[in-house]
Short mmCIF file of C-alpha atoms and ligand atoms in Angstrom, two decimals:
data_model
loop_
_atom_site.label_atom_id
_atom_site.label_comp_id
_atom_site.label_asym_id
_atom_site.label_seq_id
_atom_site.Cartn_x
_atom_site.Cartn_y
_atom_site.Cartn_z
CA MET A 1 -18.28 10.85 12.20
CA PHE A 2 -17.57 8.60 15.16
CA LEU A 3 -13.77 8.95 15.18
CA THR A 4 -13.01 10.96 18.37
CA HIS A 5 -9.15 11.02 18.61
CA LEU A 6 -5.94 9.08 18.14
CA GLU A 7 -4.30 7.24 21.00
CA CYS A 8 -0.71 6.02 21.42
CA THR A 9 -0.50 2.18 21.48
CA ASN A 10 2.45 2.40 23.92
CA CYS A 11 2.04 5.43 26.26
CA GLY A 12 -1.65 6.24 25.77
CA THR A 13 -1.03 9.91 24.89
CA ARG A 14 -4.02 11.49 23.11
CA HIS A 15 -3.48 13.19 19.67
CA GLU A 16 -5.98 15.06 17.59
CA TRP A 17 -7.16 13.50 14.37
CA THR A 18 -7.78 16.90 12.78
CA THR A 19 -4.11 17.42 11.77
CA LEU A 20 -1.85 15.07 9.80
CA GLN A 21 -0.12 12.76 12.27
CA ASN A 22 2.61 10.14 12.06
CA LEU A 23 3.97 8.45 15.22
CA CYS A 24 3.26 9.46 18.84
CA THR A 25 5.05 12.73 19.43
CA LYS A 26 6.08 11.59 22.93
CA CYS A 27 7.38 8.02 22.39
CA GLN A 28 7.51 7.48 18.60
CA LYS A 29 5.26 4.49 18.64
CA PRO A 30 2.11 3.85 16.47
CA LEU A 31 -1.17 5.75 17.02
CA PHE A 32 -4.58 4.05 16.93
CA PRO A 33 -7.84 5.80 15.93
CA VAL A 34 -10.43 5.62 18.69
CA TYR A 35 -14.20 5.74 18.01
CA ASP A 36 -17.24 6.45 20.13
CA LEU A 37 -18.44 2.90 19.86
CA GLU A 38 -21.44 3.48 22.14
CA ALA A 39 -22.72 6.08 19.73
CA VAL A 40 -22.01 3.70 16.79
CA GLY A 41 -23.96 0.98 18.49
CA ARG A 42 -26.95 3.30 18.77
CA VAL A 43 -27.14 3.93 15.02
CA LEU A 44 -25.73 0.77 13.47
CA LYS A 45 -26.90 -2.80 13.94
CA LYS A 46 -24.92 -5.59 12.33
CA GLU A 47 -28.07 -6.66 10.45
CA ASP A 48 -28.02 -3.28 8.66
CA LEU A 49 -24.85 -4.29 6.81
CA ALA A 50 -26.58 -6.94 4.70
CA THR A 51 -27.95 -4.50 2.14
CA ARG A 52 -24.96 -2.21 1.86
CA GLU A 53 -22.30 -1.90 -0.91
CA LYS A 54 -19.71 -4.68 -1.05
CA SER A 55 -16.69 -2.38 -0.66
CA LEU A 56 -15.05 -2.04 2.77
CA TRP A 57 -16.65 1.39 3.16
CA ARG A 58 -19.73 -0.62 4.19
CA TYR A 59 -18.25 -0.30 7.70
CA ARG A 60 -18.24 3.49 7.39
CA GLU A 61 -19.26 4.14 10.99
CA VAL A 62 -16.11 2.45 12.30
CA LEU A 63 -13.82 4.07 9.71
CA PRO A 64 -12.26 7.51 9.62
CA LEU A 65 -13.47 10.34 7.21
CA PRO A 66 -16.41 12.65 7.81
CA PRO A 67 -19.66 11.29 6.36
CA ASP A 68 -19.93 14.11 3.79
CA VAL A 69 -16.49 13.42 2.32
CA GLU A 70 -16.27 11.01 -0.63
CA PRO A 71 -13.61 8.29 0.01
CA VAL A 72 -10.84 7.71 -2.47
CA SER A 73 -12.00 4.27 -3.54
CA LEU A 74 -11.43 1.72 -6.28
CA GLY A 75 -13.91 -0.84 -4.99
CA GLU A 76 -11.65 -2.52 -2.41
CA GLY A 77 -12.64 -5.18 0.14
CA GLY A 78 -15.60 -7.57 0.03
CA THR A 79 -13.30 -10.39 -1.03
CA PRO A 80 -14.49 -13.98 -0.90
CA LEU A 81 -13.93 -16.35 1.90
CA LEU A 82 -13.48 -19.62 0.03
CA ARG A 83 -13.83 -23.02 1.61
CA THR A 84 -10.96 -25.14 0.31
CA GLN A 85 -12.02 -28.05 -1.89
CA ARG A 86 -8.97 -30.35 -1.46
CA PHE A 87 -6.05 -28.79 0.41
CA GLY A 88 -7.75 -28.77 3.81
CA LYS A 89 -8.87 -32.33 3.64
CA ALA A 90 -5.39 -33.49 2.49
CA ALA A 91 -3.94 -31.71 5.48
CA GLY A 92 -6.38 -33.56 7.77
CA LEU A 93 -8.74 -30.59 8.41
CA THR A 94 -12.52 -30.44 8.00
CA ASN A 95 -12.80 -26.64 8.02
CA LEU A 96 -10.27 -24.63 6.05
CA TRP A 97 -11.02 -21.37 4.35
CA VAL A 98 -8.96 -18.93 2.31
CA LYS A 99 -9.69 -15.25 2.37
CA ASP A 100 -8.61 -14.33 -1.15
CA GLU A 101 -7.15 -10.86 -1.04
CA ALA A 102 -5.73 -11.18 -4.53
CA GLN A 103 -9.17 -10.07 -5.65
CA ASN A 104 -8.63 -6.43 -4.47
CA PRO A 105 -7.70 -3.50 -6.74
CA THR A 106 -3.95 -3.84 -7.52
CA GLN A 107 -4.28 -7.52 -6.60
CA SER A 108 -3.37 -7.36 -2.91
CA PHE A 109 -4.71 -6.56 0.57
CA LYS A 110 -2.62 -3.37 0.51
CA ALA A 111 -5.55 -1.70 -1.23
CA ARG A 112 -7.49 -1.81 2.00
CA GLY A 113 -5.00 0.23 3.95
CA MET A 114 -4.46 2.70 1.17
CA THR A 115 -8.10 3.57 0.59
CA THR A 116 -8.47 4.81 4.19
CA ALA A 117 -4.98 6.34 4.52
CA VAL A 118 -5.12 8.22 1.22
CA SER A 119 -8.67 9.39 1.87
CA MET A 120 -7.62 10.90 5.23
CA ALA A 121 -4.32 12.32 3.98
CA LYS A 122 -6.24 14.12 1.20
CA HIS A 123 -8.90 15.33 3.57
CA LEU A 124 -6.28 16.72 5.92
CA GLY A 125 -4.49 18.60 3.17
CA ALA A 126 -1.52 16.46 2.06
CA THR A 127 -0.65 16.66 -1.59
CA LYS A 128 2.52 14.57 -1.89
CA LEU A 129 2.61 11.07 -0.45
CA ALA A 130 5.75 8.90 0.12
CA VAL A 131 6.04 5.27 1.07
CA PRO A 132 8.71 2.62 1.49
CA SER A 133 7.41 -0.60 -0.05
CA ALA A 134 8.25 -4.23 -0.57
CA GLY A 135 6.18 -3.98 -3.74
CA ASN A 136 2.47 -4.39 -3.18
CA ALA A 137 1.99 -1.32 -0.92
CA GLY A 138 3.76 0.75 -3.58
CA GLY A 139 1.36 -0.42 -6.32
CA ALA A 140 -1.61 0.32 -4.05
CA LEU A 141 -0.42 3.77 -3.08
CA ALA A 142 0.33 4.60 -6.74
CA ALA A 143 -3.24 3.63 -7.66
CA TYR A 144 -5.01 5.51 -4.84
CA ALA A 145 -2.83 8.60 -5.16
CA ALA A 146 -3.60 8.69 -8.93
CA ARG A 147 -7.30 8.28 -8.11
CA ALA A 148 -7.05 11.20 -5.63
CA GLY A 149 -5.05 13.41 -7.97
CA MET A 150 -2.08 13.42 -5.57
CA GLU A 151 1.62 12.72 -6.10
CA ALA A 152 3.07 9.35 -5.04
CA HIS A 153 6.79 8.87 -4.24
CA ILE A 154 7.59 5.18 -3.90
CA PHE A 155 10.91 3.85 -2.52
CA MET A 156 11.52 0.20 -3.11
CA PRO A 157 14.49 -2.17 -2.80
CA SER A 158 16.11 -2.61 -6.24
CA ASP A 159 15.31 -6.36 -6.23
CA THR A 160 11.57 -5.81 -5.74
CA PRO A 161 9.54 -7.96 -8.22
CA ARG A 162 9.50 -6.28 -11.69
CA ALA A 163 5.73 -6.25 -11.89
CA ASN A 164 5.45 -4.02 -8.84
CA VAL A 165 7.99 -1.52 -10.18
CA ILE A 166 6.33 -1.35 -13.63
CA GLU A 167 2.88 -1.08 -12.01
CA CYS A 168 3.94 1.91 -9.87
CA ARG A 169 5.42 3.72 -12.92
CA GLU A 170 2.45 3.01 -15.16
CA LEU A 171 0.14 4.37 -12.46
CA GLY A 172 2.07 7.63 -12.62
CA ALA A 173 4.14 7.34 -9.45
CA HIS A 174 7.73 8.60 -8.92
CA VAL A 175 9.71 5.44 -8.23
CA VAL A 176 13.08 5.36 -6.57
CA LEU A 177 14.95 2.02 -6.30
CA ILE A 178 17.32 1.71 -3.39
CA ASP A 179 20.17 -0.75 -3.08
CA GLY A 180 19.04 -2.05 0.30
CA LEU A 181 16.08 -3.24 2.34
CA ILE A 182 12.64 -1.70 3.04
CA THR A 183 14.10 -0.24 6.28
CA ASP A 184 16.70 1.61 4.15
CA CYS A 185 13.88 2.95 1.95
CA GLY A 186 12.04 4.15 5.09
CA ALA A 187 15.18 5.91 6.30
CA GLU A 188 15.60 7.71 2.95
CA ILE A 189 12.05 9.04 3.14
CA ALA A 190 12.49 10.12 6.82
CA LYS A 191 15.63 12.09 5.67
CA ARG A 192 14.03 13.88 2.76
CA LYS A 193 10.37 14.28 3.63
CA THR A 194 10.41 17.70 5.32
CA ALA A 195 12.38 19.38 2.54
CA GLU A 196 10.27 17.70 -0.15
CA GLY A 197 6.86 18.28 1.53
CA TRP A 198 6.01 14.59 1.54
CA PHE A 199 3.59 13.00 3.98
CA ASP A 200 5.03 9.67 5.21
CA MET A 201 2.61 6.81 4.48
CA SER A 202 4.79 4.03 6.05
CA THR A 203 2.61 1.37 7.56
CA LEU A 204 1.77 2.00 11.23
CA LYS A 205 3.78 5.26 11.02
CA GLU A 206 0.50 6.90 9.99
CA PRO A 207 -2.71 6.04 11.81
CA TYR A 208 -5.13 5.02 9.01
CA ARG A 209 -3.71 2.15 7.01
CA VAL A 210 -4.50 -0.08 9.96
CA GLU A 211 -8.09 1.06 9.81
CA GLY A 212 -8.53 -0.20 6.25
CA LYS A 213 -6.74 -3.45 7.11
CA LYS A 214 -8.93 -4.03 10.14
CA THR A 215 -11.88 -4.54 7.85
CA LEU A 216 -10.32 -7.97 7.23
CA GLY A 217 -11.60 -8.78 10.72
CA TYR A 218 -15.05 -7.23 10.23
CA GLU A 219 -15.52 -9.11 6.93
CA LEU A 220 -14.37 -12.39 8.42
CA ALA A 221 -16.89 -12.13 11.27
CA GLU A 222 -19.66 -11.13 8.85
CA GLN A 223 -18.87 -13.93 6.38
CA MET A 224 -18.78 -16.47 9.34
CA ASP A 225 -22.15 -15.33 10.56
CA TRP A 226 -20.73 -13.31 13.46
CA THR A 227 -18.44 -16.00 14.78
CA LEU A 228 -14.63 -16.06 14.45
CA PRO A 229 -12.48 -18.98 13.38
CA ASP A 230 -10.34 -20.95 15.90
CA VAL A 231 -7.14 -20.25 14.08
CA ILE A 232 -5.83 -17.51 11.73
CA LEU A 233 -2.62 -17.86 9.70
CA TYR A 234 -1.28 -14.48 8.57
CA PRO A 235 1.85 -13.92 6.52
CA THR A 236 3.62 -11.19 8.51
CA GLY A 237 5.86 -8.37 7.45
CA GLY A 238 4.92 -5.11 9.14
CA GLY A 239 1.98 -6.92 10.70
CA THR A 240 -0.65 -4.28 9.96
CA GLY A 241 -3.34 -6.81 8.99
CA LEU A 242 -2.83 -8.92 12.08
CA ILE A 243 -2.93 -5.86 14.32
CA GLY A 244 -5.88 -4.41 12.52
CA MET A 245 -7.89 -7.61 12.81
CA TRP A 246 -7.29 -7.78 16.55
CA LYS A 247 -8.46 -4.16 16.87
CA ALA A 248 -11.59 -5.05 14.84
CA PHE A 249 -12.31 -7.99 17.18
CA ASP A 250 -12.20 -5.70 20.21
CA GLU A 251 -14.38 -3.09 18.50
CA MET A 252 -16.96 -5.72 17.45
CA GLU A 253 -17.05 -7.08 20.97
CA ALA A 254 -17.67 -3.57 22.37
CA LEU A 255 -20.50 -3.26 19.82
CA GLY A 256 -21.99 -6.54 21.02
CA TRP A 257 -21.58 -8.09 17.60
CA ILE A 258 -19.29 -10.94 18.77
CA GLY A 259 -18.39 -12.54 22.12
CA PRO A 260 -15.05 -12.66 23.94
CA ALA A 261 -13.61 -15.73 22.16
CA ARG A 262 -10.63 -14.94 19.92
CA PRO A 263 -8.82 -16.97 17.22
CA ARG A 264 -5.34 -18.26 17.94
CA MET A 265 -3.29 -15.94 15.75
CA PHE A 266 -0.16 -17.28 14.06
CA SER A 267 2.41 -15.10 12.33
CA VAL A 268 3.96 -16.84 9.33
CA GLN A 269 7.41 -15.56 8.35
CA ALA A 270 10.17 -16.59 6.00
CA SER A 271 13.15 -18.57 7.33
CA GLY A 272 15.43 -15.79 5.92
CA CYS A 273 13.58 -12.98 7.73
CA ALA A 274 11.77 -13.94 10.85
CA PRO A 275 12.21 -11.21 13.51
CA ILE A 276 8.73 -11.70 15.02
CA VAL A 277 8.97 -15.52 15.23
CA ARG A 278 12.42 -15.21 16.74
CA ALA A 279 11.31 -12.70 19.38
CA PHE A 280 8.21 -14.75 20.16
CA GLU A 281 10.29 -17.83 20.80
CA ALA A 282 12.81 -15.88 22.89
CA GLY A 283 9.98 -14.45 25.01
CA GLU A 284 10.86 -10.89 24.14
CA ARG A 285 8.35 -7.99 23.80
CA PHE A 286 10.31 -6.11 21.18
CA ALA A 287 11.92 -7.75 18.12
CA ALA A 288 15.57 -7.06 17.28
CA GLU A 289 16.36 -6.28 13.67
CA PHE A 290 16.80 -9.52 11.73
CA PRO A 291 20.29 -9.70 10.27
CA ASN A 292 20.89 -10.36 6.52
CA ALA A 293 17.19 -10.45 5.79
CA HIS A 294 16.48 -12.32 2.58
CA THR A 295 13.40 -14.05 1.03
CA LEU A 296 11.79 -13.94 -2.35
CA ALA A 297 8.46 -13.38 -0.61
CA SER A 298 9.21 -9.71 -0.77
CA GLY A 299 6.27 -8.72 1.50
CA LEU A 300 7.84 -10.71 4.29
CA ARG A 301 11.31 -9.05 3.90
CA VAL A 302 10.74 -6.67 6.78
CA PRO A 303 13.67 -7.04 9.24
CA LYS A 304 12.32 -4.50 11.76
CA ALA A 305 8.68 -3.52 12.32
CA VAL A 306 7.52 -0.49 14.33
CA GLY A 307 4.46 -2.49 15.56
CA ASP A 308 6.57 -5.42 16.82
CA PHE A 309 5.34 -5.19 20.41
CA ILE A 310 1.72 -4.97 19.36
CA MET A 311 2.03 -8.15 17.28
CA LEU A 312 3.93 -10.04 19.97
CA ASP A 313 1.36 -9.05 22.55
CA ILE A 314 -1.43 -10.35 20.28
CA LEU A 315 0.30 -13.66 19.46
CA ARG A 316 0.69 -14.32 23.15
CA ALA A 317 -2.76 -13.13 24.29
CA SER A 318 -4.40 -15.26 21.54
CA GLY A 319 -2.57 -18.46 22.42
CA GLY A 320 -1.08 -18.56 18.94
CA GLY A 321 2.53 -18.13 17.94
CA GLY A 322 4.95 -17.86 15.03
CA ILE A 323 6.32 -20.19 12.45
CA THR A 324 8.86 -19.99 9.61
CA VAL A 325 8.74 -21.37 6.07
CA ALA A 326 11.65 -21.69 3.63
CA ASP A 327 11.48 -20.10 0.17
CA GLU A 328 11.62 -23.44 -1.62
CA GLU A 329 8.68 -24.63 0.45
CA MET A 330 6.58 -21.59 -0.56
CA ILE A 331 7.38 -21.98 -4.22
CA GLY A 332 6.58 -25.69 -4.08
CA ALA A 333 3.26 -25.02 -2.35
CA THR A 334 2.20 -22.45 -4.95
CA ARG A 335 1.62 -25.09 -7.59
CA GLU A 336 0.02 -27.43 -5.07
CA VAL A 337 -2.50 -24.80 -4.02
CA GLY A 338 -3.00 -23.70 -7.61
CA GLY A 339 -3.86 -27.20 -8.79
CA ALA A 340 -5.97 -28.05 -5.75
CA GLU A 341 -7.89 -24.82 -5.35
CA GLY A 342 -7.66 -22.76 -8.57
CA LEU A 343 -5.87 -19.88 -6.82
CA PHE A 344 -2.54 -18.53 -8.07
CA VAL A 345 -1.38 -17.34 -4.62
CA ALA A 346 1.47 -14.98 -3.78
CA PRO A 347 4.48 -16.64 -2.09
CA GLU A 348 3.39 -14.92 1.14
CA GLY A 349 -0.02 -16.72 0.92
CA ALA A 350 1.68 -19.99 -0.15
CA ALA A 351 3.78 -19.74 3.06
CA CYS A 352 0.60 -20.02 5.11
CA PHE A 353 -0.34 -23.32 3.43
CA VAL A 354 3.06 -24.77 4.31
CA ALA A 355 2.78 -23.36 7.87
CA LEU A 356 -0.68 -25.01 8.25
CA ARG A 357 0.76 -28.47 7.61
CA LYS A 358 3.64 -27.85 10.00
CA LEU A 359 1.28 -26.67 12.71
CA VAL A 360 -1.03 -29.74 12.22
CA SER A 361 1.98 -31.99 12.50
CA ALA A 362 3.14 -30.24 15.67
CA GLY A 363 -0.30 -30.72 17.22
CA LYS A 364 -0.92 -26.96 17.36
CA ILE A 365 -3.93 -27.17 14.98
CA ALA A 366 -6.53 -29.92 15.50
CA ALA A 367 -8.60 -31.70 12.82
CA ALA A 368 -11.85 -30.01 13.91
CA ASP A 369 -10.40 -26.47 14.20
CA ARG A 370 -11.95 -23.83 11.96
CA VAL A 371 -8.93 -22.37 10.22
CA VAL A 372 -8.59 -19.26 7.96
CA ILE A 373 -5.58 -18.60 5.78
CA PHE A 374 -4.94 -15.15 4.33
CA ASN A 375 -3.83 -15.15 0.69
CA THR A 376 -2.63 -11.55 0.76
CA GLY A 377 -1.71 -11.16 -2.85
CA SER A 378 -1.52 -12.66 -6.37
CA GLY A 379 1.20 -14.87 -7.77
CA ILE A 380 0.90 -12.93 -11.02
CA LYS A 381 3.11 -10.12 -9.46
CA TYR A 382 5.96 -12.59 -8.77
CA LEU A 383 6.56 -14.18 -12.15
CA ASP A 384 10.34 -13.76 -11.63
CA CYS A 385 10.15 -16.35 -8.84
CA TYR A 386 8.80 -19.14 -11.00
CA ASP A 387 10.55 -21.36 -13.43
CA ALA A 388 8.96 -21.01 -16.87
CA SER A 389 8.93 -24.77 -17.35
C1 PLP B 401 1.51 -10.19 -0.49
C2 PLP B 401 1.88 -9.60 0.86
N1 PLP B 401 1.68 -10.39 1.93
C3 PLP B 401 1.97 -9.99 3.19
C4 PLP B 401 2.63 -8.79 3.40
C5 PLP B 401 2.93 -8.36 4.82
O1 PLP B 401 1.93 -7.53 5.29
P1 PLP B 401 1.93 -6.82 6.67
O2 PLP B 401 2.84 -5.63 6.52
O3 PLP B 401 0.52 -6.39 6.95
O4 PLP B 401 2.43 -7.78 7.65
C6 PLP B 401 2.91 -7.95 2.31
C7 PLP B 401 3.58 -6.68 2.54
O5 PLP B 401 4.18 -6.10 1.65
C8 PLP B 401 2.52 -8.41 1.03
O6 PLP B 401 2.78 -7.63 -0.08
ZN1 ZN B 402 3.37 7.29 22.91
#
């Protein structure tokens, strides 16, 4: 295995990967896995990937887990990068793609993070896993925990879409509905986890969900023939995908697979919950908790994220930014995208299509820019948001 250790994203303190870890023990910020990329480069050439399995475990050398240990997998990753047929042209763009993450197990990109995190938690001896979830992460944990023969304890706000709640229960998880936000769910787990013997799988509060999510970046480069787009639009809650992709870009540059150019990264958030956009605009490095957070795009209802400073650094370093979208705009765009492209996108994905048009109007995206939108989930999980008419 090429994983050497874990390193704090804030203070740089080194932690061992061989024991279960959550946040940095010194400063309580997220830990990043670090690999011996020189050694990876000696055994893996990007051309070798062409003949491998489609699952994200094709990038095994830059993922955690010893090579003789079988991953807990349901066939995640390897999703299509679809060139839009009509929406891009209508928005004045010549090159618009959608990375369709609805085609993962449990219909969202949360499967990517859970395959690596559950695999490592199992390998390191955890037996009971707990997670606060806006919905899709809960479904993914329930599935991977079941696959691994482990217990899943899922804490969700009581107004989480019904499909997510039912999915978790039918996958054998213990579900607790909390009258509050995802941050309240996280606090409840923090309070009970020691007595209950749960390992906390909150995003970026354990080191390996980001590793699965970073494969979004590897896949994008591979699918674009080892180039990156000019612009990425990412619907942002906890920000793990955005952070993971940026990490992947740095790793691929160190491997000599891509050059130093980076996409302009844009965080798309809901008008009713936009802590990152607000902090970006205010020039702050940390984002204050967003008051009275509300949006029906449940994945974006994250008023406070532990990786806020990592995201804000990335948005600034990339020359991108943040943009908000109202709930009515997301719902309106769902049918537009559906009719134009044949994709029933999640409201979080729909938000990116609205954001695209706003950024084109504002002159922040040019007609010739190569743009990638992440549709992070499926509309089928959000039937409560749509009028039956
Ligand atoms: C469909 C969907 N999109 C986006 C997000 C936000 O993801 P992240 O936490 O990586 O920012 C979520 C999180 O729950 C989600 O379910
Ligand atoms: Zn630290």
